[in-house]
Structures are given as structure tokens and as C-alpha cells.
Amino acid sequence: MLELEQNDTFILPEYIFLQKIPELGKYWVFNIDDGEHYSLNETSYWILEQIAEGLPIKNVLTNFLTHFEVDENNGKSDFNEIVNNFLNEKIIIKKEGLR
Amino acid sequence: MTNNTNRDELYAGDEFYFQWHITEKCNLRCKHCYHDRYTSNNELKIDELIFIADKIDATLNKWDKIGTISITGGEPFIVKEKLFPLLRHLNTFESINHFDILTNGSLIDENTLSELERFNKLRRVQLSLEARNPELNDQIRGKGSFGNTISAIRLLKRNGFQVAIMMTISRFNKDEIEPLIECLKEEGVDTFSAERFIPEGVGTGIKDEFLTADEVRDVFERIYSLAMKEDKIRILLYRPLFALFNGKDPTVGALCSVGNNALTIMHDGTIYPCRRLPIPIGNALTDSLYKIWYTSDVLWSIRNTNNIKGKCGNCELISVCRGCRALAYTMTGDYLSEDPQCWN
């Protein structure tokens, strides 16, 4: 698993589309280029929304720990795993030129 | 995170249906028609139709869905030079289980049938009749239409094709269901289905023929009763509201297909959620089907059952019916409003 650089910022590429129906507990991410799609849990979706706002990953992590009230060690590990999954599936990409 | 490529709540069942109007041109002028013109401006060329067909194939493969396609118009046999090459192409796709042709039958002859015989994926040829009474039928579909359709049925049956008959029910012909089905049995027709008349397009000219909810209940009860009898004609009940008779039987009624398992492609590539819900949500030539299916606000607002209003929103059968969104839209301007013909 890739250790995230805390100053990195990630973005959602143009081909990625988020959709949710919170009242039904449904969260999705779609790739409109290749048709791939995923069902997400609320936590993963929340992280994607934060990334989509253009926040540096360290800020997203801080917000994540606060929002879900989890201890830093466990929370950071879960967070890294989720973000790495997004990176592997090309749901997010690193925003180049920003540190 | 879960990869749900195979199936999930975005699609109901294993099938995905396309209704494809390859032309708007028609040699009839039926009074209830949902088209509002027959000029077929910007009609796609055959290479463009093939391009879209390939896109359909790729999409069905990605979604792991079995495709069914109805090719129609206008009158599809008016553009035979495009229809036959397109069918040849569709016939090669493993992703497509079968296709049907929806036609008025007036241009079908022996030569046409010898072409159609080559397509092993052609399931049925669907024609339309509105009444057993020829004069009544022809008042809606035009002079000579009844005789032409019966001739087409006989020709198709003699040559071993499966024939489906569609009836569009309005106040005009609501008493013709039983006699028409008797007639169809005599002719050896394979399936019968009925669609509710929606006053849109040319059909707005006879909007007074629109049935009340009580009239629809009576009509649907009679059709359901006929369908429950063992008979040589199969009466299809895959329409919203039939579930009111037996919501637990999957062959009785069907969830409105909008946002669920179907798209309509028009002659110029415009995509509608359903032919009867004519709100453009993309173009099959320029947009990916993924983009249309995944990002359309219309589709998403209908998929969220919490948005459905009135009696449909409160109905215990919402997961298997949802009412006809197109009818709601035509009658109220709001595709989320209740089905105005529901009697529940």
C-alpha cells in the first residue's frame, strides 16, 4: 500500500461521476468512459466528496478523524487503505504541480 | 468499496431493452400516434446506426446484460436499405438475445420475408390492430389498414414468423378487447399486449378519448381475466398497474422501465428515457451510453422512489409498479407525480 504524501492533493478526473441517495443509503461512483461503477459505503463516499472539493489529503484526513470521531492510528490506517483503493481504480489522480 | 459490475440496484433483472426508432417517416397517420411529425430530420445514416449498434454491444457486455431490441419507426420498412444491414449487424452480437420489429405491416411482402428469414435472432414481428371491427380500426389507423394488417399477419404466419399484436386502448376501442383477441386467436397470432393511450404528439388531437382510472381498471381486469385462461394466444401483462391484480407474480405487471432497464433511441440519435417520455437525455451518436445512464438527472430523480409523489409514492407496490412516469408527465408536466389512471 502506498504511503500517502500528506501535502499531496488529489482530484477526481472528468470521467468520474459521483451519485448518492442518502435516504436510501445508496452511494455510487461511476466511470463514464469505461462504464465501470462501484457501490460505496457512506464513509468512502464522504472521503471522495472531500477530495472533490480540492482539499489537500492531510486536511481530508484531519476532517475524517474529526467527523467520524476515530482515533488517529486506526483511522489513519483505514483512511490510507480507502484512498489507495481509489488511486488503484483511478477514481482519483494526483493533482500535479501542487505541493 | 464494492465493485458491482455484474448487477446491482441500478438495473432490474438480467435484461436491458432498447427501443430504436430508426426513422420518423411513416406511411400511416394514426390518430393516437405519439410522434408529432414525420419529417425525420437528421435521420442517421447506416454507418452511424452501425456505430451505435456497436456501442450498445459494448455496453451490454460491460454490464453483463442480455440485450433485447425493438426496431421501429415511423415505419421501419420505409428505410429497408438501412433496416436490413442493421439487422444483419445486430444478428451477429452475442450480447443480444433477440430483436423484434415493430411495424404497421403494410410494406411486408414475400421479398421482405425472405430477407427476414436470415435473422435467427428475430423473435417477433409486431403489428397493431385497434379493433376487430374494421371500420373502427380504420377510423384510428386509416382506411384499408385493417385489411392490410390481417393480410400481413397471414403472410407472416404462413412463412413461420411469430406475430405479436399491440392494441392502444382509449375510450374509442375499449369495448373491442374481447372480440379482437378472438379474432387474433383465429389468425394464429402468438402474443397480444395492450398499451394505454397517452395523448401526446398527434394523439393530443383525440385527448378526449383518454380513459378515466375507473375505465382503465375495468379494461385491465378484463385483460387480466383473459390472460389467466389457458389459451393458444399469450396475453402479455408487462405493464405498470397490472401488478395491482397480483403484485407477487413477476409475469403480472412490470416496473416502469424508466431509469431501470431501458432506453429509447430516436431517428437522429436522441435518447429518451422512454418513447412516451420525450425528454432528451443525450445522443447515442455523440455520448457514451454510460454517461447517459449514469448522469441523467431525469433518470436519477425517478430512480429515487422517495421522489415519487401522490398515491404512487405511498403505494406498497412501488417497487414493482411505480405507475407510468410518461403518463404522469403528459397529463401534469411532472414525471414524478402519480399515475393519473391508477385506481388504487
CSV table of C-alpha atoms in Angstrom, one decimal:
chain,number,residue,atom,x,y,z
A,1,MET,CA,0.0,0.0,0.0
A,2,LEU,CA,1.3,3.4,-1.0
A,3,GLU,CA,2.1,5.7,1.9
A,4,LEU,CA,0.4,9.0,1.1
A,5,GLU,CA,2.4,12.2,1.0
A,6,GLN,CA,0.5,14.5,3.3
A,7,ASN,CA,0.9,17.5,1.2
A,8,ASP,CA,-0.5,15.8,-1.9
A,9,THR,CA,-3.7,17.0,-3.4
A,10,PHE,CA,-5.9,14.6,-5.4
A,11,ILE,CA,-8.7,15.3,-7.9
A,12,LEU,CA,-11.5,13.4,-9.5
A,13,PRO,CA,-10.9,13.1,-13.2
A,14,GLU,CA,-13.6,14.3,-15.6
A,15,TYR,CA,-14.7,10.8,-16.4
A,16,ILE,CA,-15.6,10.2,-12.7
A,17,PHE,CA,-19.1,10.9,-11.6
A,18,LEU,CA,-20.5,10.7,-8.0
A,19,GLN,CA,-24.1,10.0,-7.1
A,20,LYS,CA,-25.9,9.4,-3.9
A,21,ILE,CA,-29.4,8.8,-2.5
A,22,PRO,CA,-28.6,9.1,1.2
A,23,GLU,CA,-32.2,8.5,2.4
A,24,LEU,CA,-31.9,5.0,0.8
A,25,GLY,CA,-28.3,4.5,1.9
A,26,LYS,CA,-27.0,4.3,-1.7
A,27,TYR,CA,-23.7,5.8,-2.8
A,28,TRP,CA,-22.0,5.2,-6.1
A,29,VAL,CA,-19.0,6.3,-8.2
A,30,PHE,CA,-19.1,5.9,-11.9
A,31,ASN,CA,-16.5,5.9,-14.7
A,32,ILE,CA,-18.4,7.3,-17.7
A,33,ASP,CA,-15.6,6.4,-20.1
A,34,ASP,CA,-15.3,2.7,-19.5
A,35,GLY,CA,-18.6,2.0,-17.7
A,36,GLU,CA,-17.1,0.7,-14.5
A,37,HIS,CA,-19.1,1.5,-11.4
A,38,TYR,CA,-18.9,0.9,-7.7
A,39,SER,CA,-21.2,0.9,-4.8
A,40,LEU,CA,-19.6,2.7,-1.8
A,41,ASN,CA,-20.3,2.9,1.8
A,42,GLU,CA,-21.1,6.3,3.3
A,43,THR,CA,-17.6,6.8,4.7
A,44,SER,CA,-15.8,6.1,1.4
A,45,TYR,CA,-18.3,8.4,-0.4
A,46,TRP,CA,-17.7,11.1,2.2
A,47,ILE,CA,-13.9,11.0,1.6
A,48,LEU,CA,-14.5,11.2,-2.1
A,49,GLU,CA,-16.6,14.3,-1.7
A,50,GLN,CA,-13.9,15.9,0.4
A,51,ILE,CA,-11.3,15.1,-2.2
A,52,ALA,CA,-13.6,16.5,-4.9
A,53,GLU,CA,-13.6,19.8,-3.1
A,54,GLY,CA,-9.8,20.1,-3.8
A,55,LEU,CA,-8.6,19.8,-0.2
A,56,PRO,CA,-5.0,18.6,0.4
A,57,ILE,CA,-5.1,15.0,1.6
A,58,LYS,CA,-3.8,15.9,5.0
A,59,ASN,CA,-6.8,18.2,5.5
A,60,VAL,CA,-9.1,15.5,4.3
A,61,LEU,CA,-7.6,13.1,6.9
A,62,THR,CA,-8.0,15.6,9.7
A,63,ASN,CA,-11.6,16.2,8.7
A,64,PHE,CA,-12.1,12.5,8.5
A,65,LEU,CA,-10.8,11.8,12.0
A,66,THR,CA,-12.9,14.6,13.4
A,67,HIS,CA,-16.1,13.9,11.5
A,68,PHE,CA,-16.1,10.2,12.3
A,69,GLU,CA,-14.6,10.6,15.8
A,70,VAL,CA,-12.0,7.8,15.4
A,71,ASP,CA,-8.6,7.5,17.0
A,72,GLU,CA,-5.7,8.6,14.8
A,73,ASN,CA,-3.9,5.3,14.5
A,74,ASN,CA,-6.8,3.2,13.4
A,75,GLY,CA,-8.4,6.0,11.5
A,76,LYS,CA,-5.3,6.8,9.5
A,77,SER,CA,-4.8,3.2,8.5
A,78,ASP,CA,-8.4,2.9,7.3
A,79,PHE,CA,-8.2,6.2,5.5
A,80,ASN,CA,-5.0,5.2,3.7
A,81,GLU,CA,-6.5,2.0,2.6
A,82,ILE,CA,-9.6,3.7,1.2
A,83,VAL,CA,-7.6,6.4,-0.6
A,84,ASN,CA,-5.2,3.8,-2.0
A,85,ASN,CA,-8.2,1.8,-3.4
A,86,PHE,CA,-9.4,5.0,-5.1
A,87,LEU,CA,-6.0,5.6,-6.6
A,88,ASN,CA,-5.6,2.0,-7.8
A,89,GLU,CA,-9.0,2.2,-9.5
A,90,LYS,CA,-8.1,5.6,-11.0
A,91,ILE,CA,-11.1,7.1,-9.3
A,92,ILE,CA,-8.8,9.8,-8.1
A,93,ILE,CA,-5.5,11.1,-9.5
A,94,LYS,CA,-2.7,13.2,-8.1
A,95,LYS,CA,-3.0,16.8,-8.9
A,96,GLU,CA,0.4,17.6,-10.5
A,97,GLY,CA,2.2,20.9,-9.8
A,98,LEU,CA,0.8,21.4,-6.3
A,99,ARG,CA,2.7,20.7,-3.1
B,1,MET,CA,-15.9,-0.2,-1.8
B,2,THR,CA,-17.7,-2.9,-3.8
B,3,ASN,CA,-17.4,-3.5,-7.5
B,4,ASN,CA,-20.9,-4.1,-8.8
B,5,THR,CA,-20.2,-4.6,-12.5
B,6,ASN,CA,-22.4,-7.6,-12.7
B,7,ARG,CA,-25.6,-6.3,-11.3
B,8,ASP,CA,-27.0,-4.0,-8.6
B,9,GLU,CA,-29.8,-1.8,-7.9
B,10,LEU,CA,-29.2,0.3,-10.9
B,11,TYR,CA,-30.7,-2.3,-13.1
B,12,ALA,CA,-33.6,-4.6,-12.5
B,13,GLY,CA,-33.2,-8.2,-13.8
B,14,ASP,CA,-30.8,-9.6,-16.3
B,15,GLU,CA,-32.2,-7.8,-19.4
B,16,PHE,CA,-31.7,-4.4,-20.9
B,17,TYR,CA,-34.1,-3.2,-23.5
B,18,PHE,CA,-33.6,-0.7,-26.3
B,19,GLN,CA,-36.5,0.7,-28.4
B,20,TRP,CA,-34.9,2.1,-31.5
B,21,HIS,CA,-36.8,4.3,-33.9
B,22,ILE,CA,-34.5,4.3,-37.0
B,23,THR,CA,-36.8,6.6,-38.9
B,24,GLU,CA,-39.7,9.0,-38.2
B,25,LYS,CA,-41.1,8.6,-41.7
B,26,CYS,CA,-44.4,6.7,-41.9
B,27,ASN,CA,-47.0,5.9,-44.5
B,28,LEU,CA,-49.8,5.9,-42.0
B,29,ARG,CA,-51.2,8.8,-39.8
B,30,CYS,CA,-52.8,7.0,-36.9
B,31,LYS,CA,-54.8,9.3,-34.7
B,32,HIS,CA,-53.3,8.2,-31.4
B,33,CYS,CA,-49.6,8.3,-32.6
B,34,TYR,CA,-47.0,9.7,-30.1
B,35,HIS,CA,-45.0,11.2,-32.9
B,36,ASP,CA,-45.7,14.9,-33.6
B,37,ARG,CA,-44.1,14.9,-37.1
B,38,TYR,CA,-42.9,12.5,-39.8
B,39,THR,CA,-40.1,14.5,-41.4
B,40,SER,CA,-37.3,12.5,-39.9
B,41,ASN,CA,-34.9,15.4,-40.0
B,42,ASN,CA,-31.3,14.5,-39.4
B,43,GLU,CA,-32.1,10.8,-39.7
B,44,LEU,CA,-28.9,8.7,-39.1
B,45,LYS,CA,-27.0,7.0,-42.0
B,46,ILE,CA,-26.4,3.3,-41.9
B,47,ASP,CA,-22.7,3.8,-40.8
B,48,GLU,CA,-24.0,5.8,-37.9
B,49,LEU,CA,-26.6,3.2,-37.0
B,50,ILE,CA,-23.8,0.6,-37.0
B,51,PHE,CA,-21.7,2.8,-34.8
B,52,ILE,CA,-24.5,3.0,-32.3
B,53,ALA,CA,-25.2,-0.7,-32.5
B,54,ASP,CA,-21.5,-1.4,-31.6
B,55,LYS,CA,-21.9,1.0,-28.7
B,56,ILE,CA,-24.9,-1.0,-27.5
B,57,ASP,CA,-23.0,-4.2,-27.8
B,58,ALA,CA,-20.0,-2.9,-25.8
B,59,THR,CA,-22.3,-1.5,-23.1
B,60,LEU,CA,-24.3,-4.7,-22.7
B,61,ASN,CA,-21.1,-6.7,-22.4
B,62,LYS,CA,-19.7,-4.3,-19.8
B,63,TRP,CA,-23.0,-4.5,-17.8
B,64,ASP,CA,-23.2,-8.3,-18.4
B,65,LYS,CA,-26.8,-7.8,-19.5
B,66,ILE,CA,-28.8,-9.7,-22.1
B,67,GLY,CA,-30.0,-7.2,-24.7
B,68,THR,CA,-33.3,-7.1,-26.4
B,69,ILE,CA,-34.1,-4.5,-29.1
B,70,SER,CA,-37.2,-3.4,-30.8
B,71,ILE,CA,-36.5,-1.8,-34.1
B,72,THR,CA,-39.3,0.5,-35.2
B,73,GLY,CA,-40.1,3.9,-36.7
B,74,GLY,CA,-42.1,5.6,-38.1
B,75,GLU,CA,-42.4,2.7,-40.4
B,76,PRO,CA,-39.1,0.8,-40.4
B,77,PHE,CA,-39.6,-0.9,-43.8
B,78,ILE,CA,-39.7,2.5,-45.4
B,79,VAL,CA,-35.9,2.6,-44.9
B,80,LYS,CA,-35.2,-1.0,-45.9
B,81,GLU,CA,-31.8,0.0,-47.2
B,82,LYS,CA,-30.8,0.7,-43.6
B,83,LEU,CA,-33.0,-1.7,-41.8
B,84,PHE,CA,-31.7,-4.9,-43.3
B,85,PRO,CA,-27.9,-4.1,-42.9
B,86,LEU,CA,-28.6,-3.0,-39.3
B,87,LEU,CA,-30.4,-6.2,-38.5
B,88,ARG,CA,-27.6,-8.2,-40.1
B,89,HIS,CA,-25.2,-6.5,-37.8
B,90,LEU,CA,-27.3,-6.9,-34.7
B,91,ASN,CA,-27.8,-10.6,-35.6
B,92,THR,CA,-24.0,-11.2,-35.0
B,93,PHE,CA,-24.0,-9.9,-31.4
B,94,GLU,CA,-23.8,-12.4,-28.6
B,95,SER,CA,-24.9,-9.7,-26.3
B,96,ILE,CA,-28.3,-9.5,-28.0
B,97,ASN,CA,-30.7,-12.3,-27.2
B,98,HIS,CA,-33.3,-11.3,-29.7
B,99,PHE,CA,-34.8,-8.4,-31.5
B,100,ASP,CA,-38.3,-7.6,-32.6
B,101,ILE,CA,-39.6,-5.4,-35.5
B,102,LEU,CA,-42.5,-3.1,-34.7
B,103,THR,CA,-44.2,-2.2,-38.0
B,104,ASN,CA,-47.6,-1.4,-39.4
B,105,GLY,CA,-47.1,-4.3,-41.8
B,106,SER,CA,-48.2,-2.5,-44.9
B,107,LEU,CA,-44.9,-2.9,-46.7
B,108,ILE,CA,-44.3,-6.5,-45.8
B,109,ASP,CA,-44.2,-8.8,-48.9
B,110,GLU,CA,-42.6,-12.1,-49.8
B,111,ASN,CA,-39.3,-10.5,-50.7
B,112,THR,CA,-39.2,-8.8,-47.3
B,113,LEU,CA,-39.8,-12.1,-45.6
B,114,SER,CA,-37.0,-13.8,-47.5
B,115,GLU,CA,-34.7,-11.2,-46.1
B,116,LEU,CA,-36.0,-11.5,-42.6
B,117,GLU,CA,-35.7,-15.3,-42.6
B,118,ARG,CA,-32.0,-14.9,-42.4
B,119,PHE,CA,-32.1,-13.4,-38.9
B,120,ASN,CA,-32.2,-16.2,-36.3
B,121,LYS,CA,-32.4,-13.5,-33.6
B,122,LEU,CA,-35.6,-12.1,-34.9
B,123,ARG,CA,-38.2,-13.2,-32.3
B,124,ARG,CA,-41.4,-11.5,-33.4
B,125,VAL,CA,-42.8,-9.1,-35.9
B,126,GLN,CA,-45.2,-6.8,-34.0
B,127,LEU,CA,-48.2,-5.2,-35.8
B,128,SER,CA,-51.0,-3.1,-34.4
B,129,LEU,CA,-54.8,-3.5,-34.5
B,130,GLU,CA,-57.2,-1.4,-32.6
B,131,ALA,CA,-60.4,-3.3,-33.1
B,132,ARG,CA,-62.0,-6.3,-34.6
B,133,ASN,CA,-64.5,-4.0,-36.3
B,134,PRO,CA,-62.6,-3.0,-39.5
B,135,GLU,CA,-64.3,0.4,-39.7
B,136,LEU,CA,-63.4,1.3,-36.1
B,137,ASN,CA,-59.8,0.2,-36.6
B,138,ASP,CA,-59.6,2.2,-39.8
B,139,GLN,CA,-61.0,5.3,-38.1
B,140,ILE,CA,-57.9,5.3,-36.0
B,141,ARG,CA,-55.3,3.9,-38.3
B,142,GLY,CA,-56.6,4.9,-41.7
B,143,LYS,CA,-58.7,3.5,-44.5
B,144,GLY,CA,-57.7,-0.1,-45.5
B,145,SER,CA,-55.4,-0.5,-42.5
B,146,PHE,CA,-57.4,-3.4,-41.0
B,147,GLY,CA,-57.4,-5.5,-44.2
B,148,ASN,CA,-53.7,-4.7,-44.8
B,149,THR,CA,-52.8,-5.8,-41.3
B,150,ILE,CA,-54.7,-9.0,-41.5
B,151,SER,CA,-53.0,-9.8,-44.8
B,152,ALA,CA,-49.6,-9.2,-43.2
B,153,ILE,CA,-50.5,-11.4,-40.3
B,154,ARG,CA,-51.4,-14.2,-42.6
B,155,LEU,CA,-48.3,-13.8,-44.7
B,156,LEU,CA,-46.1,-13.8,-41.7
B,157,LYS,CA,-47.8,-16.9,-40.2
B,158,ARG,CA,-47.7,-18.8,-43.5
B,159,ASN,CA,-43.9,-18.2,-43.5
B,160,GLY,CA,-43.4,-19.3,-39.9
B,161,PHE,CA,-42.8,-16.0,-38.2
B,162,GLN,CA,-44.1,-15.2,-34.7
B,163,VAL,CA,-46.6,-12.4,-34.7
B,164,ALA,CA,-47.4,-10.0,-31.9
B,165,ILE,CA,-50.3,-7.6,-31.9
B,166,MET,CA,-50.3,-4.4,-29.9
B,167,MET,CA,-53.6,-2.5,-29.2
B,168,THR,CA,-53.6,1.1,-27.9
B,169,ILE,CA,-56.6,1.4,-25.6
B,170,SER,CA,-58.7,4.5,-25.5
B,171,ARG,CA,-62.4,5.2,-25.0
B,172,PHE,CA,-62.6,4.7,-28.7
B,173,ASN,CA,-61.9,1.0,-28.6
B,174,LYS,CA,-62.1,-0.2,-25.0
B,175,ASP,CA,-65.0,-2.5,-25.8
B,176,GLU,CA,-63.2,-4.2,-28.6
B,177,ILE,CA,-60.7,-6.2,-26.5
B,178,GLU,CA,-62.5,-9.5,-26.3
B,179,PRO,CA,-63.6,-9.6,-30.0
B,180,LEU,CA,-60.2,-8.5,-31.1
B,181,ILE,CA,-58.5,-11.3,-29.1
B,182,GLU,CA,-60.9,-13.8,-30.5
B,183,CYS,CA,-60.0,-12.6,-34.0
B,184,LEU,CA,-56.3,-12.9,-33.2
B,185,LYS,CA,-56.7,-16.5,-32.0
B,186,GLU,CA,-58.4,-17.3,-35.2
B,187,GLU,CA,-55.5,-15.9,-37.1
B,188,GLY,CA,-52.9,-17.8,-35.1
B,189,VAL,CA,-51.3,-14.7,-33.6
B,190,ASP,CA,-48.8,-15.6,-30.9
B,191,THR,CA,-49.0,-12.7,-28.4
B,192,PHE,CA,-51.3,-9.8,-27.6
B,193,SER,CA,-50.4,-6.8,-25.5
B,194,ALA,CA,-52.2,-3.6,-24.7
B,195,GLU,CA,-50.8,-0.1,-24.1
B,196,ARG,CA,-52.7,2.8,-22.6
B,197,PHE,CA,-53.3,5.7,-24.9
B,198,ILE,CA,-51.3,8.7,-23.9
B,199,PRO,CA,-52.4,12.0,-25.5
B,200,GLU,CA,-49.1,13.3,-26.8
B,201,GLY,CA,-47.8,14.1,-30.3
B,202,VAL,CA,-50.5,13.6,-32.9
B,203,GLY,CA,-52.5,11.9,-30.2
B,204,THR,CA,-53.3,15.2,-28.5
B,205,GLY,CA,-55.9,15.6,-31.2
B,206,ILE,CA,-58.0,12.9,-29.6
B,207,LYS,CA,-57.3,13.6,-26.0
B,208,ASP,CA,-60.9,13.2,-25.1
B,209,GLU,CA,-60.5,9.5,-25.7
B,210,PHE,CA,-58.2,9.3,-22.6
B,211,LEU,CA,-59.7,6.8,-20.1
B,212,THR,CA,-60.5,7.6,-16.5
B,213,ALA,CA,-58.9,5.5,-13.8
B,214,ASP,CA,-62.2,3.5,-13.4
B,215,GLU,CA,-62.3,2.8,-17.1
B,216,VAL,CA,-58.7,1.6,-17.0
B,217,ARG,CA,-59.5,-0.7,-14.1
B,218,ASP,CA,-62.4,-2.3,-16.0
B,219,VAL,CA,-60.2,-2.7,-19.1
B,220,PHE,CA,-57.3,-4.1,-17.2
B,221,GLU,CA,-59.5,-6.5,-15.2
B,222,ARG,CA,-60.9,-7.9,-18.5
B,223,ILE,CA,-57.4,-8.3,-20.0
B,224,TYR,CA,-56.1,-9.9,-16.8
B,225,SER,CA,-59.0,-12.3,-16.7
B,226,LEU,CA,-58.4,-13.3,-20.4
B,227,ALA,CA,-54.6,-13.7,-19.7
B,228,MET,CA,-55.3,-16.1,-16.8
B,229,LYS,CA,-57.1,-18.5,-19.1
B,230,GLU,CA,-55.1,-21.3,-20.8
B,231,ASP,CA,-55.1,-20.3,-24.4
B,232,LYS,CA,-53.1,-20.5,-27.6
B,233,ILE,CA,-52.6,-16.8,-27.6
B,234,ARG,CA,-50.3,-15.4,-24.9
B,235,ILE,CA,-51.5,-12.2,-23.4
B,236,LEU,CA,-48.6,-10.1,-22.1
B,237,LEU,CA,-49.1,-8.2,-18.9
B,238,TYR,CA,-45.7,-6.5,-18.6
B,239,ARG,CA,-47.1,-3.0,-17.9
B,240,PRO,CA,-47.4,-0.8,-14.8
B,241,LEU,CA,-50.8,-1.2,-13.0
B,242,PHE,CA,-51.3,-4.9,-13.8
B,243,ALA,CA,-49.4,-5.5,-10.6
B,244,LEU,CA,-52.5,-4.3,-8.7
B,245,PHE,CA,-54.1,-7.7,-9.5
B,246,ASN,CA,-51.2,-9.8,-8.2
B,247,GLY,CA,-48.0,-7.9,-7.2
B,248,LYS,CA,-46.3,-11.2,-6.3
B,249,ASP,CA,-46.4,-12.7,-9.7
B,250,PRO,CA,-43.5,-11.4,-11.8
B,251,THR,CA,-45.4,-12.1,-15.0
B,252,VAL,CA,-48.2,-9.8,-13.9
B,253,GLY,CA,-47.3,-6.2,-14.3
B,254,ALA,CA,-43.8,-4.6,-14.6
B,255,LEU,CA,-41.9,-1.8,-13.0
B,256,CYS,CA,-41.9,1.3,-15.2
B,257,SER,CA,-38.7,0.8,-17.2
B,258,VAL,CA,-37.5,4.4,-17.0
B,259,GLY,CA,-34.1,4.6,-15.3
B,260,ASN,CA,-34.4,0.9,-14.7
B,261,ASN,CA,-33.7,-1.3,-17.7
B,262,ALA,CA,-34.5,0.5,-20.9
B,263,LEU,CA,-33.7,3.4,-23.2
B,264,THR,CA,-35.2,4.7,-26.4
B,265,ILE,CA,-33.1,5.9,-29.3
B,266,MET,CA,-34.7,8.2,-31.8
B,267,HIS,CA,-34.1,8.6,-35.6
B,268,ASP,CA,-31.4,11.3,-35.0
B,269,GLY,CA,-29.7,9.5,-32.2
B,270,THR,CA,-31.5,11.5,-29.4
B,271,ILE,CA,-32.1,9.3,-26.4
B,272,TYR,CA,-35.3,9.5,-24.4
B,273,PRO,CA,-35.9,7.6,-21.1
B,274,CYS,CA,-38.9,6.0,-22.8
B,275,ARG,CA,-40.6,6.9,-26.2
B,276,ARG,CA,-43.6,8.1,-24.3
B,277,LEU,CA,-41.4,10.3,-22.0
B,278,PRO,CA,-39.9,12.5,-24.7
B,279,ILE,CA,-37.3,14.4,-22.7
B,280,PRO,CA,-33.9,14.3,-24.4
B,281,ILE,CA,-31.2,12.9,-22.0
B,282,GLY,CA,-28.4,12.6,-24.5
B,283,ASN,CA,-27.5,11.4,-28.0
B,284,ALA,CA,-26.3,7.9,-28.8
B,285,LEU,CA,-24.1,9.2,-31.6
B,286,THR,CA,-22.1,11.7,-29.5
B,287,ASP,CA,-22.5,10.5,-25.9
B,288,SER,CA,-21.5,7.2,-24.3
B,289,LEU,CA,-24.4,5.2,-23.1
B,290,TYR,CA,-22.6,5.0,-19.8
B,291,LYS,CA,-22.6,8.8,-19.4
B,292,ILE,CA,-26.3,9.0,-20.2
B,293,TRP,CA,-27.3,6.1,-17.9
B,294,TYR,CA,-25.1,7.3,-15.0
B,295,THR,CA,-25.5,11.0,-15.1
B,296,SER,CA,-29.0,11.9,-16.3
B,297,ASP,CA,-30.9,13.9,-13.7
B,298,VAL,CA,-34.2,12.7,-15.0
B,299,LEU,CA,-33.3,9.1,-14.6
B,300,TRP,CA,-31.8,9.7,-11.1
B,301,SER,CA,-34.8,11.6,-9.9
B,302,ILE,CA,-37.1,8.7,-10.9
B,303,ARG,CA,-34.8,6.0,-9.5
B,304,ASN,CA,-35.2,7.6,-6.1
B,305,THR,CA,-38.6,6.3,-5.1
B,306,ASN,CA,-38.8,8.8,-2.3
B,307,ASN,CA,-39.3,11.4,-5.0
B,308,ILE,CA,-42.4,9.8,-6.5
B,309,LYS,CA,-45.5,11.7,-5.4
B,310,GLY,CA,-49.1,11.1,-4.6
B,311,LYS,CA,-50.6,7.7,-4.4
B,312,CYS,CA,-47.7,6.1,-6.3
B,313,GLY,CA,-45.3,7.4,-3.7
B,314,ASN,CA,-47.3,5.9,-0.9
B,315,CYS,CA,-48.2,2.7,-2.7
B,316,GLU,CA,-47.0,-0.7,-1.3
B,317,LEU,CA,-46.4,-1.8,-4.9
B,318,ILE,CA,-44.0,1.0,-5.7
B,319,SER,CA,-41.1,-1.5,-6.1
B,320,VAL,CA,-42.9,-3.5,-8.8
B,321,CYS,CA,-45.0,-0.8,-10.5
B,322,ARG,CA,-44.2,2.9,-9.9
B,323,GLY,CA,-47.0,3.8,-12.3
B,324,CYS,CA,-46.3,5.1,-15.8
B,325,ARG,CA,-44.0,8.1,-15.5
B,326,ALA,CA,-44.7,9.1,-19.1
B,327,LEU,CA,-48.4,9.3,-18.4
B,328,ALA,CA,-47.8,11.4,-15.3
B,329,TYR,CA,-45.6,13.7,-17.4
B,330,THR,CA,-48.0,14.1,-20.2
B,331,MET,CA,-51.0,14.8,-18.0
B,332,THR,CA,-49.4,17.0,-15.4
B,333,GLY,CA,-46.0,18.1,-16.7
B,334,ASP,CA,-44.3,16.4,-13.7
B,335,TYR,CA,-42.9,12.9,-14.3
B,336,LEU,CA,-42.8,12.4,-10.6
B,337,SER,CA,-46.5,12.8,-10.0
B,338,GLU,CA,-48.9,9.9,-9.5
B,339,ASP,CA,-50.1,7.8,-12.4
B,340,PRO,CA,-53.4,9.6,-13.2
B,341,GLN,CA,-55.0,6.4,-14.3
B,342,CYS,CA,-54.2,4.3,-11.2
B,343,TRP,CA,-57.4,3.2,-9.5
B,344,ASN,CA,-55.7,2.1,-6.3
